Coordinates of C-alpha atoms in Angstrom, one line a residue:
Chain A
X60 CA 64.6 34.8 32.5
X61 CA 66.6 33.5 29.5
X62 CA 66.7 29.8 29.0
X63 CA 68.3 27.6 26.4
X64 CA 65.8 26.2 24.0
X65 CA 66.2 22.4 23.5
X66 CA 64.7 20.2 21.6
X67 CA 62.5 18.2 23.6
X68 CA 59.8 15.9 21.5
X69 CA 60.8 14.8 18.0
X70 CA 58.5 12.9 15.8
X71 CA 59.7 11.8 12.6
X72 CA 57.4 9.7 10.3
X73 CA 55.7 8.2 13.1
X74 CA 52.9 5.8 11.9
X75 CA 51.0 3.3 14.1
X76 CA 48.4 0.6 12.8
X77 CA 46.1 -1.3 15.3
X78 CA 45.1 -4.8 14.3
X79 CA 41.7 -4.7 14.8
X80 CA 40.1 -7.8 15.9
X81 CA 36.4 -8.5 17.2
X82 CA 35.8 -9.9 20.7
X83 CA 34.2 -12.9 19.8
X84 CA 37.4 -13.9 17.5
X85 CA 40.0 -13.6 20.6
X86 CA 38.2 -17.0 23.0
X87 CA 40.5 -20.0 22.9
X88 CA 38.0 -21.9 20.7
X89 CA 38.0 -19.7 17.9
X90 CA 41.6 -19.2 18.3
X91 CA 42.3 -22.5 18.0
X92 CA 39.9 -23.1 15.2
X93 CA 41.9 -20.3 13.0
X94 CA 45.0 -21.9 13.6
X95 CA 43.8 -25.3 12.8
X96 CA 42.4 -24.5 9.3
X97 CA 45.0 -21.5 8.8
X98 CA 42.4 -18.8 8.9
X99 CA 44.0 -15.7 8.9
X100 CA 41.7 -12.5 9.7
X101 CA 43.7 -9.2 9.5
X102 CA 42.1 -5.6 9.7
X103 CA 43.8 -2.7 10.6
X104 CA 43.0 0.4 12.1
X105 CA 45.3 3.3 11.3
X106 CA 46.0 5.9 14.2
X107 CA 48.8 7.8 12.8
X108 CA 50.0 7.7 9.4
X109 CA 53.4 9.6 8.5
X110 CA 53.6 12.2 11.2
X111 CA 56.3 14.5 12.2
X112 CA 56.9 17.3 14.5
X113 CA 59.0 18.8 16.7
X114 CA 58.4 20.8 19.9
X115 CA 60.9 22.7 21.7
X116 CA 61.2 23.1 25.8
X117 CA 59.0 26.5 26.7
X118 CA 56.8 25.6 23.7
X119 CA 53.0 24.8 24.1
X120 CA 51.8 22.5 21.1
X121 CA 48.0 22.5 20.7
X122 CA 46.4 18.9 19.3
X123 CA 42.8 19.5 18.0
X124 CA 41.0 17.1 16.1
X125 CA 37.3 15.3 15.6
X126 CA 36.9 12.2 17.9
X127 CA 39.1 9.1 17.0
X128 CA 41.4 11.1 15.1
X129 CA 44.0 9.6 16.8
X130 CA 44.9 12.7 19.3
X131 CA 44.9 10.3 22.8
X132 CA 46.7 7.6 21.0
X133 CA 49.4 10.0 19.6
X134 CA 50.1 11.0 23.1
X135 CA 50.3 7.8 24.6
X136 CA 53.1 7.0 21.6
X137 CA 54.9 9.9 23.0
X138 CA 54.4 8.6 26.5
X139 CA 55.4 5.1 25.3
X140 CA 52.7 3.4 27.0
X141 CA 52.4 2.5 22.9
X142 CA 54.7 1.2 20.5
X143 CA 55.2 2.7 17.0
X144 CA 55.0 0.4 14.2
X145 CA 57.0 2.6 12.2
X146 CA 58.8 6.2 12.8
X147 CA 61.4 7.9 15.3
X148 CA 59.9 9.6 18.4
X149 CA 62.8 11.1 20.9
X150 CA 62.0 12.6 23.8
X151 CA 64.7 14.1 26.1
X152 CA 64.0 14.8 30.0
X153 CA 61.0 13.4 32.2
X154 CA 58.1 12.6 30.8
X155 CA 54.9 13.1 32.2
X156 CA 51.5 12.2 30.8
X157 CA 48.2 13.6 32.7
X158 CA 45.3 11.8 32.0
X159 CA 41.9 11.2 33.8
X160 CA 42.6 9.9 36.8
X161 CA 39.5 8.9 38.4
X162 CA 39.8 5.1 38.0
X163 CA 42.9 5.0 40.3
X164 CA 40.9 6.0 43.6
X165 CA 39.9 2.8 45.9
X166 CA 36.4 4.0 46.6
X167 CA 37.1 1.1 49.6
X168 CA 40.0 2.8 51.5
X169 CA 40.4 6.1 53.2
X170 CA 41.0 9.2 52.0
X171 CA 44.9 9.1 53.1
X172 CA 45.1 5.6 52.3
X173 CA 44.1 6.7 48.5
X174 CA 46.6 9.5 48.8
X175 CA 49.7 6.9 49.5
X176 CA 48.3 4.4 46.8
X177 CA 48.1 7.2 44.0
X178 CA 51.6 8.3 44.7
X179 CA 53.6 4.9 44.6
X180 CA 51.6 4.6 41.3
X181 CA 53.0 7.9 39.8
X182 CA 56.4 6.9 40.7
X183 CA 56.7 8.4 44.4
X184 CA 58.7 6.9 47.1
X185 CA 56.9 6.6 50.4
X186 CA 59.4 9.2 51.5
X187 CA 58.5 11.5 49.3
X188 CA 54.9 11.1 49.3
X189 CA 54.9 11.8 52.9
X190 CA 56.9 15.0 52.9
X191 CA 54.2 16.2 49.6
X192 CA 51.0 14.3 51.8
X193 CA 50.0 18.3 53.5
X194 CA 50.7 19.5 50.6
X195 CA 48.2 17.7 48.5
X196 CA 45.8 17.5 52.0
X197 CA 46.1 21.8 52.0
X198 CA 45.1 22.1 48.7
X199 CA 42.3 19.5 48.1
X200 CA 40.9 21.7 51.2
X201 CA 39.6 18.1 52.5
X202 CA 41.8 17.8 55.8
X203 CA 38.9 17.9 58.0
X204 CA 38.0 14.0 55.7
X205 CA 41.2 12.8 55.4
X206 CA 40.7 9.1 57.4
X207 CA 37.2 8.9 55.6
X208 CA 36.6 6.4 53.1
X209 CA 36.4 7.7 49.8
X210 CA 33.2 6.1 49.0
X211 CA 31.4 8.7 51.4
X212 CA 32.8 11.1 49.4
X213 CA 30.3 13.6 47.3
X214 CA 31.9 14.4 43.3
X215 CA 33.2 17.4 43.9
X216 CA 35.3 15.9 46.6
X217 CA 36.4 13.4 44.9
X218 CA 37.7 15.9 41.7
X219 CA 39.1 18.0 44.6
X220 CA 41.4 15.2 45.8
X221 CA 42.1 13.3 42.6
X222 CA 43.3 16.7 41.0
X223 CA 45.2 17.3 44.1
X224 CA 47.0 13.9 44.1
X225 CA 47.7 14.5 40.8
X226 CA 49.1 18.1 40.4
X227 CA 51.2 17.9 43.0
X228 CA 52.5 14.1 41.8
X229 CA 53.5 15.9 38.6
X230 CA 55.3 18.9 40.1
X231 CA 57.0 16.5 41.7
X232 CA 58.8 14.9 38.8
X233 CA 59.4 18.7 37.5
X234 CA 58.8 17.5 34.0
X235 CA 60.7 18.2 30.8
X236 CA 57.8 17.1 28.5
X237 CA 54.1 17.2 29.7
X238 CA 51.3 15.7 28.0
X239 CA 48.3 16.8 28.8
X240 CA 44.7 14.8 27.4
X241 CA 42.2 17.1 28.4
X242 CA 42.4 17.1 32.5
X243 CA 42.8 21.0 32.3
X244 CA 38.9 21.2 34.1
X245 CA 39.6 20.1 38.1
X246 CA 35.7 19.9 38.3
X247 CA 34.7 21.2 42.2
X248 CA 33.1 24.5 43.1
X249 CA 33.9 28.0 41.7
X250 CA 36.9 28.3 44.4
X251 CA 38.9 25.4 43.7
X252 CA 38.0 25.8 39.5
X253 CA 40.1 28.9 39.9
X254 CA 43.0 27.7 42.5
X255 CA 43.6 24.6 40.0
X256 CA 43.7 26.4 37.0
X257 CA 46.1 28.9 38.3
X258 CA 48.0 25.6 39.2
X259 CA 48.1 24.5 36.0
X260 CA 49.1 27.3 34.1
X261 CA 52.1 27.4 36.1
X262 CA 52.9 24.0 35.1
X263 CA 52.2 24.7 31.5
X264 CA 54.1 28.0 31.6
X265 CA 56.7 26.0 33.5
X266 CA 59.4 25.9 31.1
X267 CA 58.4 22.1 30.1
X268 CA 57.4 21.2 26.5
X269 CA 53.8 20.7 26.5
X270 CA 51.2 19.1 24.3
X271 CA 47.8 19.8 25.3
X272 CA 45.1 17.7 23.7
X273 CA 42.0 19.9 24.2
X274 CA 38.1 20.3 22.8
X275 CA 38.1 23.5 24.2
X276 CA 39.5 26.0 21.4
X277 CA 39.3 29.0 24.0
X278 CA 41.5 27.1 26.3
X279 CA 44.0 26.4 23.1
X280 CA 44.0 30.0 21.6
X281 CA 45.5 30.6 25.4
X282 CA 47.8 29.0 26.1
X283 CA 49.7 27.8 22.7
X284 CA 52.3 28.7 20.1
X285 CA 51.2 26.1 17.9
X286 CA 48.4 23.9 16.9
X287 CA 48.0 20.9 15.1
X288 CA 45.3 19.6 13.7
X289 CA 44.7 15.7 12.9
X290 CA 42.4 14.1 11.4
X291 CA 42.1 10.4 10.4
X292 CA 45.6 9.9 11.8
X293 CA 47.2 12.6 9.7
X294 CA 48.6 16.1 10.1
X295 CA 45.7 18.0 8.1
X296 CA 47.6 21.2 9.1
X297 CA 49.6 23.0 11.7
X298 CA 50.9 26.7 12.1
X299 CA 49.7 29.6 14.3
X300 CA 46.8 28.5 16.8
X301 CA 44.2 31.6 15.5
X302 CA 44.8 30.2 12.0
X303 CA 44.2 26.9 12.4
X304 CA 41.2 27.2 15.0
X305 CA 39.4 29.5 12.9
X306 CA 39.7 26.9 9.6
X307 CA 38.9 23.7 12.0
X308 CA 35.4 25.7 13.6
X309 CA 34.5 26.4 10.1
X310 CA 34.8 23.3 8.7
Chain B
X168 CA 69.1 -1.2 36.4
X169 CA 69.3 -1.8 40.1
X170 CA 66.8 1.0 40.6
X171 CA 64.1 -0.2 38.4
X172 CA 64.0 -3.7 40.2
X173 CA 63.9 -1.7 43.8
X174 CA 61.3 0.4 42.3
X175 CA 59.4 -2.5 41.2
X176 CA 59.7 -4.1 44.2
X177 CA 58.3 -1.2 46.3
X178 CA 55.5 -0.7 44.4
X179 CA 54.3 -4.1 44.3
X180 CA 54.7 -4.5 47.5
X181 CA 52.9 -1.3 48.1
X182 CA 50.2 -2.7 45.8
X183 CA 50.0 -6.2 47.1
X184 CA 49.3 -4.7 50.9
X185 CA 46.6 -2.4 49.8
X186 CA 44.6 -5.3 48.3
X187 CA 45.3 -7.7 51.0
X188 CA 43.7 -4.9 53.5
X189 CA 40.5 -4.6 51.2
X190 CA 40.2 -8.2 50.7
X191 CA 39.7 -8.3 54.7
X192 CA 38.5 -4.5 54.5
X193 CA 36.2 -3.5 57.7
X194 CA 36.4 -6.5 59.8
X195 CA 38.8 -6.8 62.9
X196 CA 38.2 -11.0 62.4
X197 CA 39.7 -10.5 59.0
X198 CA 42.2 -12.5 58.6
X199 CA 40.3 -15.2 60.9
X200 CA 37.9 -14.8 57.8
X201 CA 40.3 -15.7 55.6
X202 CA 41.8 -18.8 57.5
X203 CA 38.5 -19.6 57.9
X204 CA 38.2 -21.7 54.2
X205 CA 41.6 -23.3 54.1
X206 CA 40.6 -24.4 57.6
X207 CA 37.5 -25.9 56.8
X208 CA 38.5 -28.1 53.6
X209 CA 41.3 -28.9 55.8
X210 CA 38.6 -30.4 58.4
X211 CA 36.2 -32.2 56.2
X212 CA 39.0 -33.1 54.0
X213 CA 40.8 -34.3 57.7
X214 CA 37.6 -36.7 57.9
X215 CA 36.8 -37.8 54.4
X216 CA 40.8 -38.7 54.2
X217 CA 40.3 -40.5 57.1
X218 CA 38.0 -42.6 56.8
X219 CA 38.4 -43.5 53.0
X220 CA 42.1 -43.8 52.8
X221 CA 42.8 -46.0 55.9
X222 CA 46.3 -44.4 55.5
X223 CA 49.5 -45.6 57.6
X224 CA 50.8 -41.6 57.2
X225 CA 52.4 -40.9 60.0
X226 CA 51.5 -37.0 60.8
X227 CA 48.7 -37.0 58.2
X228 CA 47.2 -34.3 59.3
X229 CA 50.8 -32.4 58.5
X230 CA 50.7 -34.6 55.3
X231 CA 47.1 -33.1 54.1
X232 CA 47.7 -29.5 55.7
X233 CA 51.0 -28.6 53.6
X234 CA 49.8 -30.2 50.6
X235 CA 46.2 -28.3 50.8
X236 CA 48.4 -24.4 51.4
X237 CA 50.6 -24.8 49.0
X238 CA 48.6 -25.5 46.0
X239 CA 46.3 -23.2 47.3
X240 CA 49.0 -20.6 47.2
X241 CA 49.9 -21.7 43.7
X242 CA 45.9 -22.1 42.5
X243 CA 45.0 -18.5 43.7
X244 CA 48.2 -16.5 42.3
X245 CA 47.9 -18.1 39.2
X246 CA 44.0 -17.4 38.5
X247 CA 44.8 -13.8 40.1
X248 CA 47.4 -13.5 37.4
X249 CA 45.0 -14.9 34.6
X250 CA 43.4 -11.6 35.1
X251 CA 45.5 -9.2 36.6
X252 CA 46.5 -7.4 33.4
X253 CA 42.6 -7.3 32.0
X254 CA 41.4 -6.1 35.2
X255 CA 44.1 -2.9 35.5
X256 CA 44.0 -2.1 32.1
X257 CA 43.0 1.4 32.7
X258 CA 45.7 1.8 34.7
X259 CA 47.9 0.6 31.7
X260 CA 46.3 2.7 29.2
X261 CA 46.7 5.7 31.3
X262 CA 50.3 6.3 33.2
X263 CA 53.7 5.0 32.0
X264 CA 53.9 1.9 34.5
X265 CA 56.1 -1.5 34.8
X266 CA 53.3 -3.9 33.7
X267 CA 55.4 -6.1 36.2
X268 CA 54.2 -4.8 39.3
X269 CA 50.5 -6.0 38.6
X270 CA 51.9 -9.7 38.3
X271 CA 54.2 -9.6 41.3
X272 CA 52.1 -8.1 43.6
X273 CA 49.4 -10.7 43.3
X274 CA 52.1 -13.3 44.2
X275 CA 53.3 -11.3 46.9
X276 CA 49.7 -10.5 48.1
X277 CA 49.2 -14.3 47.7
X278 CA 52.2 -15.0 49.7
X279 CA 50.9 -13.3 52.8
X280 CA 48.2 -15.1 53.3
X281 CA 50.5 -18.9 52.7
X282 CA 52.6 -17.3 55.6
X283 CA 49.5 -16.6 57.9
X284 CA 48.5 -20.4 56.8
X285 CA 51.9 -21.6 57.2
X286 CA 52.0 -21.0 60.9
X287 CA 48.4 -23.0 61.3
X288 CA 50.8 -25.5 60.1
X289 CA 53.4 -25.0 62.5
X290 CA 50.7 -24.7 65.1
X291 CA 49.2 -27.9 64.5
X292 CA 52.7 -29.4 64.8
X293 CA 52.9 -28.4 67.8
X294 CA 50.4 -29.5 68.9
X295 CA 51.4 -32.9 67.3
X296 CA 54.4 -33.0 69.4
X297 CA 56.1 -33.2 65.9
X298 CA 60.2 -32.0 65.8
X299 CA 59.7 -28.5 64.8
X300 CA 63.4 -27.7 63.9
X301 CA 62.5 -29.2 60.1
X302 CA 60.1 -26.4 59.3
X303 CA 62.6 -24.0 59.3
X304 CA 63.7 -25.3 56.2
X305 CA 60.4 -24.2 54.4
X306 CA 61.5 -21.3 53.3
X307 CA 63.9 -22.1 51.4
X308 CA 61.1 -24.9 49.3
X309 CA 58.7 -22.2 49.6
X310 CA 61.3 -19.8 47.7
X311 CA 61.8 -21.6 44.5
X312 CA 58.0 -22.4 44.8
X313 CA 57.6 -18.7 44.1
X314 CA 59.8 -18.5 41.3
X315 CA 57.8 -21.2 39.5
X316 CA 54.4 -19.3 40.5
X317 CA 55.8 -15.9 39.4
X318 CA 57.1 -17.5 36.0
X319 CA 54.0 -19.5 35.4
X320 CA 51.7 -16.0 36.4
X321 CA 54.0 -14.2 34.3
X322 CA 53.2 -16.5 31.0
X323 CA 49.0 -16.4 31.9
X324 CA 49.4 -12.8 32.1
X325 CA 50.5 -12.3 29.1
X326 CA 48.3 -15.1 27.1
X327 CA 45.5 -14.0 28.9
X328 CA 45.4 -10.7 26.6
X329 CA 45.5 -12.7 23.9
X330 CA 42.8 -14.8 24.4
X331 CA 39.7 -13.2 26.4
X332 CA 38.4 -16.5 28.5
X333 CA 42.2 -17.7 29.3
X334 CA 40.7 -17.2 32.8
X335 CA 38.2 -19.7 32.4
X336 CA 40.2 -22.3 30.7
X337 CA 42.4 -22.2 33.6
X338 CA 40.3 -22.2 36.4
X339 CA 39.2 -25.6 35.2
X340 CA 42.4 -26.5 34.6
X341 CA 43.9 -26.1 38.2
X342 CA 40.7 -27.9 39.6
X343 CA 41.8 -30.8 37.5
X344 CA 45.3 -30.8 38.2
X345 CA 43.6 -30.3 42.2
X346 CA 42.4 -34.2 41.6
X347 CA 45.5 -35.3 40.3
X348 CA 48.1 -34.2 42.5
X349 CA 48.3 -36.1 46.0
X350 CA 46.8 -33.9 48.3
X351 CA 44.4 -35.6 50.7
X352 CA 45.7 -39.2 49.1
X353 CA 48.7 -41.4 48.1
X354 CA 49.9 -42.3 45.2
X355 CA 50.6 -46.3 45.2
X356 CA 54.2 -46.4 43.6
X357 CA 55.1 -48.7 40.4
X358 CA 51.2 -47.2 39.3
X359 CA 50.8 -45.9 35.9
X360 CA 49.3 -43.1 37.7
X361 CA 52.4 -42.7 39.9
X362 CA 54.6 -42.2 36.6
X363 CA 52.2 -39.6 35.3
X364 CA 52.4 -37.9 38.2
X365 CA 56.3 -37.3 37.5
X366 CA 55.1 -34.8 35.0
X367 CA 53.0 -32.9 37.8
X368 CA 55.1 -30.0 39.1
X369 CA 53.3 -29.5 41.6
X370 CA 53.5 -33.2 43.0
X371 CA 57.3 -32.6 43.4
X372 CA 56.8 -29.5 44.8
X373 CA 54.9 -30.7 47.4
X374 CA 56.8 -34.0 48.0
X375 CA 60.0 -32.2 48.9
X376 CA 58.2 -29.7 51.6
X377 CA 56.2 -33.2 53.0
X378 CA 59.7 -34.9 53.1
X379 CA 61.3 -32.3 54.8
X380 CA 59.0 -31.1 57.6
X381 CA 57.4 -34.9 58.2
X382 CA 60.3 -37.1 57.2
X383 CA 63.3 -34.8 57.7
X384 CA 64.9 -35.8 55.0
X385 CA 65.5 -34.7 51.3
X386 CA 63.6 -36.4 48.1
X387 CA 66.3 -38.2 46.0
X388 CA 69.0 -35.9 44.7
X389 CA 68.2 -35.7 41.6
X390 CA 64.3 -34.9 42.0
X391 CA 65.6 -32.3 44.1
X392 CA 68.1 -30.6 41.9
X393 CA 65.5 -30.9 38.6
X394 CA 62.7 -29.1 40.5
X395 CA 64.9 -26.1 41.7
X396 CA 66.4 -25.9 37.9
X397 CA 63.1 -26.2 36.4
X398 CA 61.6 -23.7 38.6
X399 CA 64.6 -21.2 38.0
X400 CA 63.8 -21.4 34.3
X401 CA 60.2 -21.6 34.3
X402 CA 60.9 -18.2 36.3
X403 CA 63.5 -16.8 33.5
X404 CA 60.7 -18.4 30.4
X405 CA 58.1 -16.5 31.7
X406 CA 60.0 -13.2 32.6
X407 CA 61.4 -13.5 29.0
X408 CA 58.1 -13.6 27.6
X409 CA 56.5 -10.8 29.7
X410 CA 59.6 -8.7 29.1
X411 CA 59.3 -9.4 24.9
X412 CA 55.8 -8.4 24.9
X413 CA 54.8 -5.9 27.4
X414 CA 54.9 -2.9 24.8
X415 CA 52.5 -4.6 23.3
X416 CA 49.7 -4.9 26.1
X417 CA 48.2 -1.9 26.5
X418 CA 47.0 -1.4 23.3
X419 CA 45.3 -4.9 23.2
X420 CA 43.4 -4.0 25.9

């Protein structure tokens, strides 16, 4: 299968500051109080500082990094759900950014109920989620529950159907760029562990360009070309994912 | 551009009937449960007005019944929207979403139950032997009612990440503004109280549904023309303001 490489994500000096302020300094009092006497508080919080990249379509970019090294929040900058304060990102095609789920399902309504809210959220017509609703019903394995309320659920039940909703959302869109912050673990029994990780790799080998955010170096020596490593909000290094994993487990 | 409205639209409205079934979630009376408290300060309201105010309303059961819905309609979109944004942030933080559809659905979730409420009202004229032909002109007050709501939920949605107890400010706010506007009373005109009231949005409002439905006839000309402008750009202020800083809300919250 030969297939024309585009560019898909460019990054080009991307920086992004967070002013950060304390709770207690955002109530209408204080707020008022600062502007009154022209108090001016201002700490930032740098997330990315000068970062560029590029990934191509087919191409699986790995993001490793300690915690608060800015990994989630340079996704969602891809994903636009954040604005840079400084730098070019382009992205070409659909994107699609996979994240934890679990705080869309309405413990309050039923199980198909939950299954029409989740789609119209990820951008499904009611159309289309009813032609994808067995779909997601066959695979979550859950039809015998599906007008049972949620909250009757047990956990694994739950991770069944919130990975179903969501895999099958995303093939839906047939993305161009997938973003992926660490959701590649469906939870569930042994059974559906496997079924959904089959499912994802055939998303991730899918032809999109991916970046998968990811604690778990096994999981990252897989599946990418290329690893990045960040730290602080910088690009400490990037190159060939056996390099880089090996320097970031040693340090 | 066309699409992202419809889409918008849809999802809100997809949105907005989802929490209007929880809010009555599990009970075949609920709606009945939800009539139930406008129906109730409507009665002891009915009887307080009654005996203290002595009034010469004709209809003032109408009077008190249409002013009591609609700035409940207005109180609870607006205190929804003072929270809306805080209260879905996870949502925000986590999919690529028009922020919009959190405000609008609460005003369309909002606006279901006025309608349910609304035909008490047309009940009750009914039952008064009133003309009922003038209601059907509701709508169209009702309509730029909405814009104002939407524009005004639209600004609290936004302040309200900016400053954490916005919610609480305002909820005392719109029980003051309850006292001021003429609900279960009359303002005496050529009263200093009656000129402040001019100010009140929400007396005009009002006014021009009571005039209509009990009086069949329409406020002054002017009054009537300034509130649909002023609603109209209330509407366009507060979408411009929501629309300038939306990029910037999920990261605040």
């Amino acid at each position: 299968m030969t297939k024309e490489i585009i560019k898909r994500i460019e990054v080009k000096n991307l920086s992004k500051r967070f002013s950060a302020d304390c709770k207690s300094s955002i109530g209408a009092l204080s707020i008022f109080i600062n502007f009154v006497t022209f108090k001016k508080e201002k700490k930032e919080i740098v997330v990315a500082d000068n970062i560029s990249f590029d990934v191509y379509s087919s191409e699986v970019l790995g993001i490793i990094g300690k915690n608060g090294a800015g990994k989630s929040s340079l996704l969602r900058l891809i994903a636009e759900i954040y604005k840079p304060s400084s730098g070019v990102i382009k992205t070409h095609g659909s994107v699609v950014y996979l994240t934890g789920m679990e705080q869309g399902i309405v413990a309050k309504l039923t199980m198909r109920e939950n299954i029409y809210l989740m789609g119209s959220v990820l951008g499904l017509s009611q159309k289309d989620i009813r032609k994808k609703f067995d779909d997601i019903v066959d695979f979550s394995g859950l039809r015998d529950h599906v007008d049972m309320k949620v909250y009757q659920f047990s956990t694994g039940m739950l991770s069944r159907l919130n990975f179903s909703i969501m895999i099958n959302c995303v093939n839906h869109h047939n993305p161009d760029v997938l973003l992926i912050d660490e959701v590649l673990s469906a939870g569930g029994d042994a059974d559906f562990q496997e079924k959904a990780t089959q499912k994802m790799e055939d998303l991730i080998k899918g032809g999109a360009a991916v970046i998968l955010v990811s604690h778990d170096l096994l999981v990252l020596k897989r599946y990418c070309n290329k690893v990045l490593w960040l730290d602080q909000g910088t690009i400490k290094e990037i190159g060939l994912p056996n390099d880089i994993i090996e320097k970031y487990h040693n340090s | 551009m066309k699409h992202k409205i419809q889409n918008i639209l849809g999802l809100s409205f997809q949105l907005a009937k989802t929490n209007f079934k929880l809010r009555n979630e599990g009970s075949y009376l609920g709606i009945f449960w939800y009539l139930l408290e406008p129906i109730v300060s409507f009665a002891v309201l009915l009887v307080v007005g009654g005996i203290l105010a002595q009034n010469t309303i004709p209809y003032y059961p109408i009077y008190l019944f249409i002013g009591l819905i609609m700035f409940n309609f207005f109180t609870a979109t607006t205190n929804y929207s003072a929270q809306t944004i805080i209260n879905n942030g996870s949502f925000l933080k986590s999919i690529k979403i028009n922020s919009e559809v959190f405000v609008i659905s609460g005003v369309m979730q909002f606006l279901f139950s006025h309608s349910f409420e609304f035909v008490l009202v047309v009940a009750l004229g009914i039952f008064l032997k009133m003309n009922i032909l003038w209601f059907v002109f509701y709508p169209i007050v009702l309509f730029f009612f909405s814009l104002f709501i939407i524009g005004v939920s639209f600004m609290l949605s936004v302040f309200s990440v900016y400053v954490v107890d916005l919610k609480n400010v305002w909820a005392v706010f719109t029980r003051l503004l309850w006292f001021v506007t003429p609900i279960f009373y009359i303002i005496p005109t050529n009263s200093l109280v009656h000129t402040a009231s001019m100010l009140n949005p929400m007396y005009h409002f009002i006014n021009i549904a009571r005039d209509l439905i009990i009086f069949h006839r329409i406020v002054e000309i002017r009054t009537f023309i300034l509130a649909l402008v002023s609603s109209i750009l209330v509407f366009a202020i507060g979408l411009y303001i929501f629309e300038k800083n939306k990029s910037k809300l999920a990261e605040r919250l």
